[in-house]
Coordinates of C-alpha atoms in Angstrom, one line a residue:
M6 CA 96.0 22.9 -111.4
H7 CA 94.3 24.6 -108.2
L8 CA 92.9 27.4 -110.8
I9 CA 91.2 24.6 -112.6
M10 CA 89.5 23.3 -109.9
I11 CA 88.0 26.4 -108.9
L12 CA 87.1 27.5 -112.4
N13 CA 85.1 23.6 -112.5
A14 CA 83.3 23.8 -109.4
L15 CA 82.1 27.8 -111.2
A16 CA 81.0 26.0 -114.1
V17 CA 79.6 23.0 -112.5
A18 CA 77.8 25.5 -109.7
W19 CA 76.8 27.8 -113.0
W20 CA 75.5 25.0 -115.0
L21 CA 72.6 23.5 -111.6
R22 CA 71.5 26.9 -110.9
S23 CA 70.9 28.3 -114.5
S24 CA 69.5 24.4 -114.8
W25 CA 66.4 25.3 -112.3
N26 CA 62.7 26.0 -113.5
H27 CA 59.5 26.7 -111.1
H28 CA 58.0 23.0 -111.0
Q29 CA 54.6 22.7 -109.0
G30 CA 53.9 19.3 -107.4
S31 CA 54.1 18.3 -104.0
W32 CA 56.1 20.2 -101.0
S33 CA 58.5 17.5 -100.3
L34 CA 59.9 17.7 -104.1
R35 CA 59.3 20.8 -104.7
W36 CA 61.7 22.1 -101.0
Q37 CA 64.1 18.7 -101.5
R38 CA 64.4 20.1 -105.0
S39 CA 64.8 24.1 -104.8
L40 CA 67.1 23.4 -101.1
F41 CA 69.8 21.3 -103.2
L42 CA 69.3 24.0 -105.7
F43 CA 70.4 26.5 -103.6
L44 CA 72.7 25.5 -101.3
F45 CA 75.0 22.2 -103.5
P46 CA 76.8 25.2 -105.8
P47 CA 78.0 27.4 -102.8
L48 CA 78.6 24.1 -100.8
L49 CA 80.6 22.7 -103.6
I50 CA 82.6 26.0 -103.9
F51 CA 83.2 26.1 -100.7
M52 CA 84.9 22.7 -99.9
T53 CA 86.7 23.6 -103.0
A54 CA 88.3 27.1 -101.5
I55 CA 88.9 24.8 -98.4
A56 CA 91.0 22.2 -100.1
V57 CA 93.2 24.4 -102.2
L58 CA 93.9 26.3 -99.7
F59 CA 94.6 23.4 -97.3
M60 CA 96.8 22.0 -99.8
G61 CA 99.0 25.4 -99.7
T62 CA 101.2 26.7 -102.2
Q63 CA 103.6 24.6 -102.5
G64 CA 103.5 21.4 -104.5
E65 CA 102.5 19.0 -107.4
M66 CA 99.1 18.4 -108.5
G67 CA 98.5 14.9 -111.4
G68 CA 101.5 16.2 -113.2
M69 CA 101.7 19.7 -112.8
Y70 CA 102.8 22.1 -110.4
T71 CA 100.3 24.6 -108.4
G72 CA 101.0 28.1 -107.4
S73 CA 100.1 31.2 -105.4
I74 CA 97.4 32.5 -107.6
S75 CA 94.6 30.6 -106.9
Y76 CA 95.3 30.1 -102.9
V77 CA 95.2 33.7 -103.0
V78 CA 91.8 33.9 -105.1
A79 CA 90.6 30.8 -102.3
L80 CA 91.9 33.3 -99.1
I81 CA 90.0 36.2 -101.0
Y82 CA 86.1 34.4 -101.7
M83 CA 86.7 32.5 -97.8
A84 CA 87.5 35.5 -96.8
F85 CA 84.5 37.0 -98.2
F86 CA 81.8 34.6 -97.0
A87 CA 83.3 35.3 -93.1
I88 CA 82.4 39.8 -93.2
L89 CA 78.9 38.2 -94.8
C90 CA 78.4 36.6 -92.0
V91 CA 79.4 38.5 -89.3
K92 CA 77.5 41.4 -90.9
L93 CA 74.0 39.6 -91.1
A94 CA 74.9 38.0 -87.3
F95 CA 75.2 41.9 -86.7
Q96 CA 72.3 42.9 -87.6
G97 CA 69.9 39.9 -86.9
W98 CA 71.6 40.9 -83.3
Q99 CA 70.5 44.2 -83.5
S100 CA 67.2 42.9 -84.2
V101 CA 66.8 40.9 -81.8
E102 CA 68.0 43.5 -79.3
S103 CA 65.3 46.1 -80.8
A104 CA 62.5 43.7 -80.4
R105 CA 64.1 43.1 -76.9
K106 CA 62.7 46.3 -75.8
C107 CA 59.6 46.1 -76.4
P108 CA 57.1 45.3 -73.1
L109 CA 56.1 41.5 -72.9
V110 CA 52.4 40.8 -72.4
N111 CA 50.7 37.7 -71.9
L112 CA 47.9 36.2 -74.5
G113 CA 46.5 33.0 -72.7
D114 CA 49.2 30.5 -72.4
K115 CA 52.0 32.1 -74.5
R116 CA 54.2 35.3 -74.2
A117 CA 55.0 38.0 -76.7
R118 CA 56.9 41.0 -77.1
L119 CA 54.4 44.1 -77.9
L120 CA 55.2 46.2 -81.3
Q121 CA 54.2 49.9 -80.8
T122 CA 52.6 50.4 -84.5
G123 CA 49.0 50.1 -86.4
A124 CA 50.3 48.0 -88.6
L125 CA 48.9 44.4 -88.3
F126 CA 52.3 42.0 -87.7
A127 CA 53.4 38.9 -85.8
G128 CA 56.3 37.3 -86.3
Q129 CA 59.2 34.5 -85.1
I130 CA 62.6 37.1 -84.4
G131 CA 65.5 35.8 -83.2
F132 CA 68.1 32.6 -83.6
W133 CA 67.6 28.6 -82.2
Q134 CA 64.9 31.0 -79.7
P135 CA 62.7 33.1 -81.2
E136 CA 60.7 35.6 -79.4
L137 CA 57.1 35.8 -80.5
V138 CA 57.0 39.9 -81.3
I139 CA 53.1 41.2 -82.6
S140 CA 51.4 44.8 -83.7
Q141 CA 49.0 46.4 -81.4
G142 CA 47.8 47.1 -84.6
L143 CA 47.1 43.6 -85.0
L144 CA 45.2 42.8 -81.3
Q145 CA 43.3 45.8 -81.8
T146 CA 42.1 44.6 -85.8
L147 CA 41.6 40.4 -85.5
S148 CA 39.1 38.5 -83.8
P149 CA 40.1 35.9 -81.3
D150 CA 39.6 33.3 -83.2
H151 CA 42.0 35.0 -86.3
L152 CA 44.2 36.5 -83.6
E153 CA 45.0 32.6 -82.3
S154 CA 45.0 31.5 -86.1
V155 CA 48.0 33.5 -86.3
L156 CA 49.8 32.7 -83.2
A157 CA 49.5 28.8 -84.2
H158 CA 51.3 30.1 -87.9
E159 CA 54.1 30.8 -85.9
Q160 CA 53.9 28.7 -83.6
G161 CA 54.8 26.3 -86.6
H162 CA 57.4 28.7 -87.3
H163 CA 59.0 28.2 -84.1
Y164 CA 58.2 24.7 -84.1
Y165 CA 61.0 24.3 -87.7
R166 CA 63.9 27.2 -85.9
D167 CA 62.6 28.8 -89.0
T168 CA 64.4 31.9 -88.1
F169 CA 67.6 29.9 -87.4
W170 CA 67.9 28.5 -90.8
F171 CA 66.8 30.9 -92.6
F172 CA 69.6 32.9 -91.1
W173 CA 71.8 30.6 -92.9
L174 CA 69.9 30.3 -95.3
G175 CA 69.9 34.3 -96.7
W176 CA 74.4 34.4 -95.9
V177 CA 74.2 31.4 -98.3
R178 CA 72.0 33.9 -100.6
S179 CA 74.1 36.8 -99.6
C180 CA 77.2 34.6 -100.7
T181 CA 75.7 33.9 -103.9
A182 CA 74.3 36.6 -105.2
W183 CA 76.1 36.3 -108.3
L184 CA 75.0 33.1 -109.2
P185 CA 71.9 32.5 -111.9
N186 CA 68.7 31.8 -110.3
T187 CA 69.6 33.2 -106.5
E188 CA 66.4 35.3 -105.7
P189 CA 63.6 33.3 -107.7
L190 CA 65.3 30.2 -105.3
W191 CA 65.5 31.9 -101.9
E192 CA 61.6 33.4 -102.8
E193 CA 60.3 30.0 -103.1
L194 CA 62.3 28.8 -100.7
L195 CA 60.5 32.0 -98.5
A196 CA 57.5 30.2 -99.9
L197 CA 57.2 26.4 -99.3
R198 CA 58.6 27.7 -95.4
E199 CA 55.7 29.5 -95.3
L200 CA 52.8 27.3 -96.6
R201 CA 55.0 24.4 -94.2
A202 CA 53.7 27.1 -91.1
D203 CA 50.6 27.3 -92.5
S204 CA 50.4 23.6 -93.1
Y205 CA 50.8 23.0 -89.4
A206 CA 49.0 26.0 -88.4
A207 CA 46.0 24.4 -90.1
L208 CA 46.1 21.0 -87.5
Q209 CA 45.6 23.1 -85.3
V210 CA 43.2 26.0 -86.4
D211 CA 40.1 27.1 -89.0
P212 CA 42.0 26.7 -92.8
L213 CA 39.3 29.8 -93.4
V214 CA 39.6 32.0 -90.9
L215 CA 44.0 31.6 -91.2
A216 CA 44.0 32.3 -94.6
E217 CA 41.4 35.3 -93.8
S218 CA 44.1 36.2 -91.2
L219 CA 46.5 36.0 -93.9
L220 CA 44.5 38.3 -96.4
L221 CA 44.2 40.3 -93.2
V222 CA 48.8 40.7 -92.7
V223 CA 49.7 40.7 -96.0
S224 CA 47.7 43.5 -97.2
T225 CA 50.0 45.8 -94.5
S226 CA 53.8 46.5 -95.9
P227 CA 56.3 44.8 -93.6
V228 CA 57.9 46.1 -90.3
L229 CA 61.0 44.8 -89.8
S230 CA 64.0 43.4 -91.9
E231 CA 63.9 39.3 -93.1
I232 CA 66.8 38.6 -91.0
C233 CA 65.6 36.1 -88.3
C234 CA 62.9 36.8 -88.5
A235 CA 60.2 34.3 -89.9
A236 CA 56.6 36.2 -90.0
L237 CA 53.1 35.8 -91.2
G238 CA 52.9 38.2 -93.8
S239 CA 55.7 36.2 -95.2
S240 CA 55.9 36.2 -99.2
G241 CA 52.8 37.1 -99.7
A242 CA 53.0 39.0 -102.6
G243 CA 50.9 38.2 -105.9
D244 CA 51.4 34.0 -106.9
R245 CA 52.8 33.5 -103.6
L246 CA 49.3 34.3 -101.5
E247 CA 47.1 32.9 -104.1
Q248 CA 49.1 29.7 -103.2
R249 CA 48.6 29.7 -99.8
V250 CA 45.2 31.0 -99.6
E251 CA 44.8 28.1 -102.4
A252 CA 46.6 25.1 -100.7
L253 CA 45.1 26.1 -97.5
L254 CA 41.7 25.7 -98.5
A255 CA 42.3 22.6 -100.8
P256 CA 42.9 18.9 -98.3
P257 CA 45.9 19.3 -96.0
E258 CA 49.0 17.7 -97.8
Q259 CA 51.5 15.4 -94.9
T260 CA 54.7 17.7 -93.9
P261 CA 57.6 15.5 -94.8
E262 CA 60.2 15.4 -91.9
A263 CA 63.7 15.4 -92.8
Q264 CA 65.0 12.2 -94.3
L265 CA 68.8 10.9 -94.4
H266 CA 69.0 9.9 -97.4
S267 CA 67.6 12.4 -98.9
W268 CA 71.0 14.9 -98.2
H269 CA 72.5 11.8 -99.9
G270 CA 73.7 14.3 -102.8
F271 CA 75.3 17.2 -100.9
M272 CA 78.3 14.3 -100.7
L273 CA 79.1 15.2 -103.5
A274 CA 80.0 18.5 -102.6
F275 CA 83.1 16.9 -100.6
L276 CA 84.8 15.3 -103.5
P277 CA 86.9 18.4 -103.7
L278 CA 88.3 17.6 -100.2
V279 CA 89.4 14.2 -101.4
S280 CA 92.3 15.8 -104.2
V281 CA 93.9 16.4 -101.3
I282 CA 95.0 13.3 -101.4
F283 CA 96.8 13.0 -104.9
H284 CA 98.6 16.4 -103.5
T285 CA 102.2 16.4 -103.6

């Protein structure tokens, strides 16, 4: 019976991920839909594995006896999740330690780590309390107005704690790379993250200046890994860049705060835990 639960969870997860297709629309609708399809399938599988582990290898459920095969499968999958989390956390810690070796500089009322490279780079690096890292090349290339727009964008990433939340989303991405549309959904969330930070910055600086800064920065190759890093040039390739520039030149769209009702759908992922009641 436990094996049937696992197979059902995998089938639902595969079906939901397969149903995704790229829709244009408001930031709010795109964010809610993409986040749900990205998070719900792995959460359902995760909760099913927890339920199976909690019920153990002995007993009966729905008139059917349980065995050890499903228990071992769930245990292996949970161990896989844990190993990937430790691996990503270690890589993130390495990025943070590398950034902390850079000297501190004052940028008006802000402090930043100075990266000794001619590449154009500015980003937040860390977990819950990230640090601003900016390259020597960026300081030498951008005008004061353009630099101010870049700093405003990075302040948006700090305000929304993007480095922290996208570390966990990146973990989910690694754990479910075998599910369909994992990479397209990840790229969509990255693009929406940048649109949100652009929108935040556009309330403080001239959107046209920010768009010009964006075009300058994304023309160079990424300097650091995406793990625990949120940078102006993220998701800057192809139609993503065009999308961000068009959003900056269009009338501003209000960025909604997270609403409790938007999370109600995720409660369905906890249904496998109810099965514990029927296990004897």
